[in-house]
Amino acid sequence: ILAASSLSCIGSKTWPPYDMIMISLSSSRITLQCWIILDLFFTIFCDPSYFEKNIFGVMKTGYMFLNYCILWFGAWLSVFFCIKVASFTQSFFIWLKLRIARLVPWMLLTSWLCSFTAAIPFAWNFYVVHNNFTAPSSMTNSSAMRTTKKDTLCLLILLYNAGIGMPLILSVVSSILLIQSLWVHNRQMQNNASGFRDPSLEAHMKAIKSVCSLLILYVTYFIAFTLLLYDLFLHFSIPKYICIAVMAACPTGHTMVLIWSNPKFRELPARIWHHTNCPVR
């Protein structure tokens, strides 16, 4: 996806908005996988005390930032599909359809800023907790420390909900609107269709299946990420490993659905396979 979208943007003065979203989404997922591998490398080869003191806060902040970006970019992809494909006649929807190409760069920039804002307090919270455990404390300031920890927890919960709630609402609402529009149009085509097989009808059914699959994968990823975010499970427990496996599998399934539903993404691997199998003369 990243290669095909990048090839579409190379040499063009204005980047297509769909390719801009796909480049942002795919590059964030690739970076997240590299970040997880780097975190595993530090965990294995670094001294535990040095890792927790100097590296863990940075790795946790980067991990949260990339996950927030993935949720935001996935939500904007659903919004883009809804605006471009759905056939609503409301004036605001028509206004968005005419200006979506100019709005996409600002949408992506806003996503980066929101993700960065929501992820930074994780590093701050880690260092506060680390200093509270390492610095000597007295009985006189214990109540003040409890108040500080309570305020910090409330701030983090607010940022949790803001960071993951808005992308979920955008994705679910836009996907439902798109499915509704496609379903209504599909019913109209069925009523007007003859007995022969209609390619347009099949294309609409394929689009409905793709949107439903993307929505299910997005919501599943969101649920697993939320469960890990709130640290509801014990360490090394089976439910926690299930959530980690789901978070690893959902982006792969999301990518496969995007490749399956877009001919441009299917053509590039086919051309690469064709060139690699061509005999050298």
Coordinates of N, CA, C and O in Angstrom, one line a residue, residues 143-260:
S143 N -0.3 13.2 52.1 CA -1.6 13.6 51.5 C -1.4 14.4 50.3 O -2.3 14.3 49.3
A144 N -0.4 15.3 50.2 CA -0.2 16.1 49.0 C 0.2 15.2 47.8 O -0.3 15.4 46.7
M145 N 1.0 14.1 48.1 CA 1.3 13.2 47.0 C 0.1 12.4 46.5 O -0.1 12.2 45.3
R146 N -0.8 12.1 47.5 CA -2.0 11.4 47.0 C -2.9 12.3 46.2 O -3.5 11.8 45.2
T147 N -3.0 13.5 46.6 CA -3.8 14.5 45.8 C -3.2 14.7 44.4 O -3.9 14.7 43.4
T148 N -1.8 14.7 44.3 CA -1.1 14.9 43.0 C -1.4 13.7 42.1 O -1.7 13.8 40.9
K149 N -1.3 12.5 42.7 CA -1.5 11.3 42.0 C -3.0 11.2 41.5 O -3.2 10.7 40.4
K150 N -3.9 11.6 42.3 CA -5.3 11.6 41.9 C -5.5 12.6 40.7 O -6.2 12.2 39.8
D151 N -5.0 13.8 40.8 CA -5.1 14.7 39.7 C -4.4 14.2 38.5 O -5.0 14.4 37.3
T152 N -3.3 13.6 38.6 CA -2.6 13.0 37.4 C -3.4 11.9 36.8 O -3.5 11.8 35.6
L153 N -4.0 11.0 37.6 CA -4.9 10.0 37.1 C -6.1 10.5 36.4 O -6.4 10.0 35.3
C154 N -6.7 11.6 36.9 CA -7.9 12.2 36.2 C -7.5 12.8 34.9 O -8.2 12.6 33.9
L155 N -6.3 13.4 34.9 CA -5.8 14.0 33.6 C -5.5 12.9 32.6 O -5.9 13.1 31.4
L156 N -4.9 11.8 33.0 CA -4.6 10.8 32.1 C -5.9 10.1 31.5 O -6.0 9.8 30.4
I157 N -6.9 9.9 32.4 CA -8.1 9.3 32.0 C -8.8 10.2 31.0 O -9.4 9.7 29.9
L158 N -8.8 11.5 31.2 CA -9.4 12.4 30.2 C -8.7 12.4 28.9 O -9.3 12.4 27.8
L159 N -7.3 12.3 28.9 CA -6.6 12.2 27.7 C -6.8 10.8 27.0 O -6.8 10.8 25.8
Y160 N -6.9 9.8 27.8 CA -7.3 8.5 27.2 C -8.5 8.6 26.4 O -8.6 8.2 25.2
N161 N -9.6 9.1 27.0 CA -10.9 9.2 26.3 C -10.9 10.1 25.1 O -11.5 9.8 24.1
A162 N -10.1 11.2 25.3 CA -10.1 12.2 24.1 C -9.3 11.6 23.0 O -9.6 11.8 21.8
G163 N -8.2 10.9 23.3 CA -7.3 10.4 22.3 C -7.9 9.2 21.5 O -7.6 9.1 20.3
I164 N -8.8 8.4 22.1 CA -9.3 7.3 21.4 C -10.8 7.4 21.2 O -11.4 6.6 20.4
G165 N -11.5 8.3 21.9 CA -12.9 8.4 21.7 C -13.4 9.1 20.4 O -14.2 8.6 19.7
M166 N -12.7 10.2 20.1 CA -13.1 11.0 18.9 C -12.9 10.2 17.6 O -13.7 10.1 16.7
P167 N -11.7 9.5 17.4 CA -11.5 8.7 16.2 C -12.6 7.6 16.1 O -13.1 7.3 15.0
L168 N -13.0 6.9 17.2 CA -14.0 5.9 17.2 C -15.3 6.5 16.7 O -16.0 5.9 15.9
I169 N -15.7 7.6 17.3 CA -17.0 8.2 16.9 C -17.0 8.6 15.4 O -17.9 8.3 14.7
L170 N -15.9 9.2 14.9 CA -15.8 9.5 13.5 C -15.9 8.3 12.6 O -16.6 8.3 11.6
S171 N -15.2 7.2 13.0 CA -15.1 6.0 12.2 C -16.5 5.3 12.1 O -17.0 4.9 11.1
V172 N -17.1 5.2 13.3 CA -18.4 4.4 13.4 C -19.5 5.2 12.6 O -20.2 4.6 11.8
V173 N -19.6 6.5 12.9 CA -20.6 7.3 12.3 C -20.5 7.4 10.8 O -21.4 7.1 10.0
S174 N -19.3 7.6 10.3 CA -19.1 7.7 8.8 C -19.3 6.3 8.2 O -19.8 6.3 7.1
S175 N -18.9 5.3 8.8 CA -19.1 3.9 8.2 C -20.5 3.6 8.2 O -21.0 3.0 7.2
I176 N -21.3 3.9 9.2 CA -22.7 3.6 9.2 C -23.4 4.4 8.2 O -24.3 3.9 7.4
L177 N -23.1 5.7 8.0 CA -23.7 6.5 7.0 C -23.4 6.0 5.6 O -24.2 5.9 4.7
L178 N -22.1 5.5 5.4 CA -21.8 5.0 4.1 C -22.5 3.7 3.8 O -23.0 3.5 2.7
I179 N -22.6 2.8 4.8 CA -23.3 1.5 4.6 C -24.8 1.8 4.3 O -25.4 1.2 3.4
Q180 N -25.4 2.8 5.0 CA -26.8 3.1 4.7 C -27.0 3.6 3.3 O -27.9 3.2 2.6
S181 N -26.1 4.5 2.9 CA -26.2 5.1 1.5 C -26.0 4.0 0.5 O -26.8 3.9 -0.5
L182 N -25.0 3.1 0.7 CA -24.8 2.0 -0.3 C -25.9 1.0 -0.3 O -26.3 0.5 -1.4
W183 N -26.5 0.8 0.9 CA -27.6 -0.2 0.9 C -28.8 0.3 0.3 O -29.5 -0.4 -0.5
V184 N -29.2 1.6 0.5 CA -30.3 2.2 -0.2 C -30.1 2.2 -1.7 O -31.1 1.9 -2.5
H185 N -29.0 2.6 -2.1 CA -28.7 2.6 -3.6 C -28.7 1.2 -4.1 O -29.2 1.0 -5.3
N186 N -28.2 0.3 -3.4 CA -28.2 -1.1 -3.8 C -29.7 -1.6 -4.0 O -30.0 -2.4 -4.9
R187 N -30.6 -1.3 -3.1 CA -32.0 -1.7 -3.1 C -32.6 -1.1 -4.4 O -33.4 -1.7 -5.0
Q188 N -32.3 0.2 -4.6 CA -32.9 0.8 -5.8 C -32.4 0.1 -7.1 O -33.2 -0.1 -8.0
M189 N -31.2 -0.3 -7.1 CA -30.6 -0.9 -8.3 C -31.2 -2.3 -8.5 O -31.5 -2.8 -9.6
Q190 N -31.5 -3.0 -7.4 CA -32.1 -4.3 -7.4 C -33.6 -4.2 -8.0 O -34.0 -5.1 -8.7
N191 N -34.3 -3.2 -7.6 CA -35.6 -3.0 -8.1 C -35.7 -2.7 -9.6 O -36.6 -3.1 -10.3
N192 N -34.7 -2.0 -10.0 CA -34.6 -1.6 -11.4 C -33.8 -2.5 -12.3 O -33.8 -2.4 -13.6
A193 N -33.2 -3.6 -11.7 CA -32.4 -4.5 -12.5 C -33.2 -5.5 -13.2 O -34.3 -5.9 -12.8
S194 N -32.6 -5.9 -14.4 CA -33.3 -7.0 -15.1 C -32.8 -8.4 -14.6 O -32.1 -8.4 -13.6
G195 N -33.1 -9.4 -15.3 CA -32.7 -10.7 -14.8 C -31.3 -11.0 -15.0 O -30.8 -12.0 -14.5
F196 N -30.6 -10.2 -15.8 CA -29.2 -10.5 -16.0 C -28.3 -10.0 -14.8 O -28.7 -9.2 -14.0
R197 N -27.1 -10.5 -14.8 CA -26.2 -10.1 -13.7 C -25.6 -8.7 -13.9 O -25.1 -8.4 -15.0
D198 N -25.8 -7.9 -12.9 CA -25.4 -6.5 -13.1 C -24.1 -6.3 -12.4 O -24.0 -6.4 -11.1
P199 N -23.0 -5.9 -13.1 CA -21.7 -5.6 -12.5 C -21.8 -4.5 -11.5 O -21.1 -4.5 -10.4
S200 N -22.6 -3.5 -11.7 CA -22.7 -2.3 -10.7 C -23.3 -2.8 -9.4 O -22.9 -2.4 -8.3
L201 N -24.3 -3.7 -9.5 CA -24.8 -4.3 -8.3 C -23.8 -5.1 -7.5 O -23.7 -5.0 -6.2
E202 N -23.0 -5.8 -8.2 CA -22.0 -6.6 -7.5 C -20.9 -5.7 -6.9 O -20.4 -6.0 -5.8
A203 N -20.6 -4.6 -7.6 CA -19.6 -3.7 -7.0 C -20.1 -3.0 -5.8 O -19.3 -2.8 -4.8
H204 N -21.4 -2.7 -5.7 CA -22.0 -2.1 -4.5 C -22.0 -3.1 -3.3 O -21.7 -2.8 -2.2
M205 N -22.3 -4.4 -3.6 CA -22.3 -5.4 -2.6 C -20.8 -5.6 -2.1 O -20.6 -5.8 -0.9
K206 N -19.9 -5.6 -3.0 CA -18.5 -5.7 -2.6 C -18.0 -4.5 -1.7 O -17.3 -4.7 -0.7
A207 N -18.5 -3.3 -2.1 CA -18.2 -2.1 -1.3 C -18.8 -2.2 0.1 O -18.1 -1.9 1.1
I208 N -20.0 -2.7 0.2 CA -20.7 -2.9 1.5 C -19.9 -3.9 2.4 O -19.7 -3.6 3.6
K209 N -19.5 -5.0 1.8 CA -18.7 -6.0 2.6 C -17.4 -5.4 3.0 O -16.9 -5.7 4.1
S210 N -16.7 -4.6 2.2 CA -15.5 -4.0 2.5 C -15.6 -3.1 3.7 O -14.8 -3.1 4.6
V211 N -16.6 -2.2 3.6 CA -16.8 -1.2 4.7 C -17.2 -1.9 6.0 O -16.6 -1.5 7.0
C212 N -18.0 -2.9 5.9 CA -18.3 -3.6 7.1 C -17.1 -4.3 7.7 O -16.9 -4.3 9.0
S213 N -16.3 -4.9 6.9 CA -15.1 -5.6 7.4 C -14.1 -4.6 8.0 O -13.5 -4.8 9.1
L214 N -13.9 -3.4 7.4 CA -13.0 -2.4 7.9 C -13.5 -1.9 9.2 O -12.8 -1.7 10.2
L215 N -14.9 -1.7 9.3 CA -15.4 -1.2 10.6 C -15.3 -2.3 11.7 O -14.9 -1.9 12.9
I216 N -15.5 -3.5 11.4 CA -15.3 -4.6 12.5 C -13.9 -4.6 12.9 O -13.6 -4.7 14.1
L217 N -13.0 -4.6 12.0 CA -11.5 -4.7 12.4 C -11.1 -3.4 13.2 O -10.4 -3.5 14.1
Y218 N -11.6 -2.3 12.8 CA -11.3 -1.0 13.5 C -11.8 -1.1 14.9 O -11.1 -0.8 15.9
V219 N -13.1 -1.5 15.1 CA -13.7 -1.5 16.4 C -13.0 -2.6 17.3 O -12.7 -2.4 18.5
T220 N -12.6 -3.7 16.7 CA -11.9 -4.8 17.4 C -10.5 -4.3 17.9 O -10.1 -4.5 19.1
Y221 N -9.8 -3.6 17.0 CA -8.5 -3.0 17.4 C -8.7 -2.0 18.5 O -7.9 -2.0 19.5
F222 N -9.7 -1.2 18.4 CA -10.0 -0.2 19.4 C -10.3 -0.8 20.8 O -9.8 -0.4 21.8
I223 N -11.1 -1.9 20.8 CA -11.4 -2.6 22.1 C -10.2 -3.2 22.7 O -9.9 -3.0 23.9
A224 N -9.4 -3.9 21.9 CA -8.1 -4.5 22.4 C -7.2 -3.4 23.0 O -6.6 -3.5 24.0
F225 N -7.0 -2.3 22.2 CA -6.2 -1.2 22.6 C -6.6 -0.6 23.9 O -5.9 -0.2 24.8
T226 N -8.0 -0.4 24.1 CA -8.5 0.2 25.3 C -8.3 -0.7 26.5 O -7.9 -0.2 27.6
L227 N -8.5 -2.0 26.3 CA -8.3 -2.9 27.4 C -6.8 -2.9 27.9 O -6.5 -2.9 29.1
L228 N -5.9 -2.8 27.0 CA -4.5 -2.7 27.3 C -4.1 -1.4 27.9 O -3.3 -1.2 28.8
L229 N -4.8 -0.3 27.4 CA -4.5 1.0 27.8 C -4.9 1.2 29.3 O -4.2 1.9 30.1
Y230 N -6.0 0.7 29.7 CA -6.5 0.8 31.1 C -5.8 -0.2 32.0 O -6.1 -0.3 33.2
D231 N -5.0 -1.1 31.5 CA -4.2 -2.1 32.3 C -5.2 -2.9 33.2 O -5.0 -3.0 34.4
L232 N -6.2 -3.5 32.5 CA -7.2 -4.3 33.3 C -6.8 -5.7 33.6 O -7.4 -6.4 34.4
F233 N -5.7 -6.2 32.9 CA -5.3 -7.6 33.1 C -4.0 -7.7 33.8 O -3.2 -6.7 33.8
L234 N -3.8 -8.8 34.5 CA -2.5 -9.1 35.1 C -1.4 -9.3 34.1 O -1.7 -9.7 32.9
H235 N -0.2 -9.0 34.5 CA 0.9 -9.3 33.6 C 1.1 -10.8 33.3 O 0.9 -11.6 34.2
F236 N 1.4 -11.1 32.1 CA 1.6 -12.5 31.7 C 0.3 -13.3 31.8 O 0.4 -14.6 32.0
S237 N -0.8 -12.7 31.7 CA -2.1 -13.4 31.7 C -2.6 -13.7 30.3 O -2.2 -13.0 29.4
I238 N -3.4 -14.7 30.2 CA -3.9 -15.1 28.9 C -4.8 -14.0 28.2 O -4.6 -13.7 27.0
P239 N -5.7 -13.3 29.0 CA -6.4 -12.2 28.3 C -5.6 -11.1 27.8 O -5.8 -10.5 26.7
K240 N -4.5 -10.8 28.5 CA -3.6 -9.7 28.0 C -2.9 -10.2 26.7 O -2.7 -9.4 25.7
Y241 N -2.4 -11.4 26.6 CA -1.8 -11.9 25.4 C -2.8 -12.0 24.3 O -2.4 -11.8 23.1
I242 N -4.1 -12.3 24.6 CA -5.1 -12.3 23.5 C -5.3 -10.9 22.9 O -5.4 -10.7 21.7
C243 N -5.3 -9.9 23.8 CA -5.4 -8.5 23.3 C -4.2 -8.1 22.5 O -4.4 -7.4 21.4
I244 N -3.0 -8.5 22.9 CA -1.8 -8.2 22.1 C -1.9 -8.9 20.7 O -1.5 -8.3 19.7
A245 N -2.4 -10.1 20.7 CA -2.5 -10.9 19.4 C -3.5 -10.2 18.5 O -3.3 -10.1 17.3
V246 N -4.6 -9.7 19.1 CA -5.7 -9.1 18.4 C -5.1 -7.8 17.8 O -5.4 -7.5 16.6
M247 N -4.4 -7.0 18.6 CA -3.8 -5.8 18.1 C -2.8 -6.0 17.0 O -2.6 -5.1 16.1
A248 N -2.1 -7.2 17.0 CA -1.2 -7.5 15.9 C -1.9 -8.0 14.7 O -1.4 -7.7 13.5
A249 N -3.1 -8.7 14.8 CA -3.8 -9.3 13.7 C -4.7 -8.3 13.0 O -4.8 -8.3 11.7
C250 N -5.3 -7.3 13.7 CA -6.2 -6.4 13.1 C -5.6 -5.5 12.0 O -6.2 -5.4 10.9
P251 N -4.5 -4.9 12.2 CA -3.9 -4.1 11.1 C -3.6 -4.9 9.9 O -3.7 -4.4 8.8
T252 N -3.2 -6.2 10.1 CA -2.9 -7.1 8.9 C -4.2 -7.3 8.2 O -4.3 -7.2 6.9
G253 N -5.3 -7.6 8.9 CA -6.6 -7.8 8.3 C -7.1 -6.6 7.6 O -7.7 -6.6 6.5
H254 N -6.9 -5.4 8.2 CA -7.3 -4.2 7.7 C -6.6 -3.9 6.3 O -7.2 -3.4 5.3
T255 N -5.3 -4.2 6.3 CA -4.5 -4.0 5.1 C -4.9 -4.9 4.0 O -5.0 -4.5 2.8
M256 N -5.2 -6.2 4.3 CA -5.7 -7.1 3.3 C -7.0 -6.7 2.7 O -7.2 -6.9 1.5
V257 N -7.9 -6.2 3.5 CA -9.2 -5.7 3.0 C -9.0 -4.5 2.1 O -9.6 -4.5 1.0
L258 N -8.1 -3.6 2.4 CA -7.8 -2.5 1.6 C -7.2 -2.9 0.2 O -7.5 -2.4 -0.8
I259 N -6.3 -3.9 0.3 CA -5.7 -4.4 -1.0 C -6.7 -5.1 -1.8 O -6.8 -4.9 -3.0
W260 N -7.6 -5.9 -1.2 CA -8.6 -6.6 -1.9 C -9.6 -5.7 -2.5 O -10.2 -6.0 -3.6

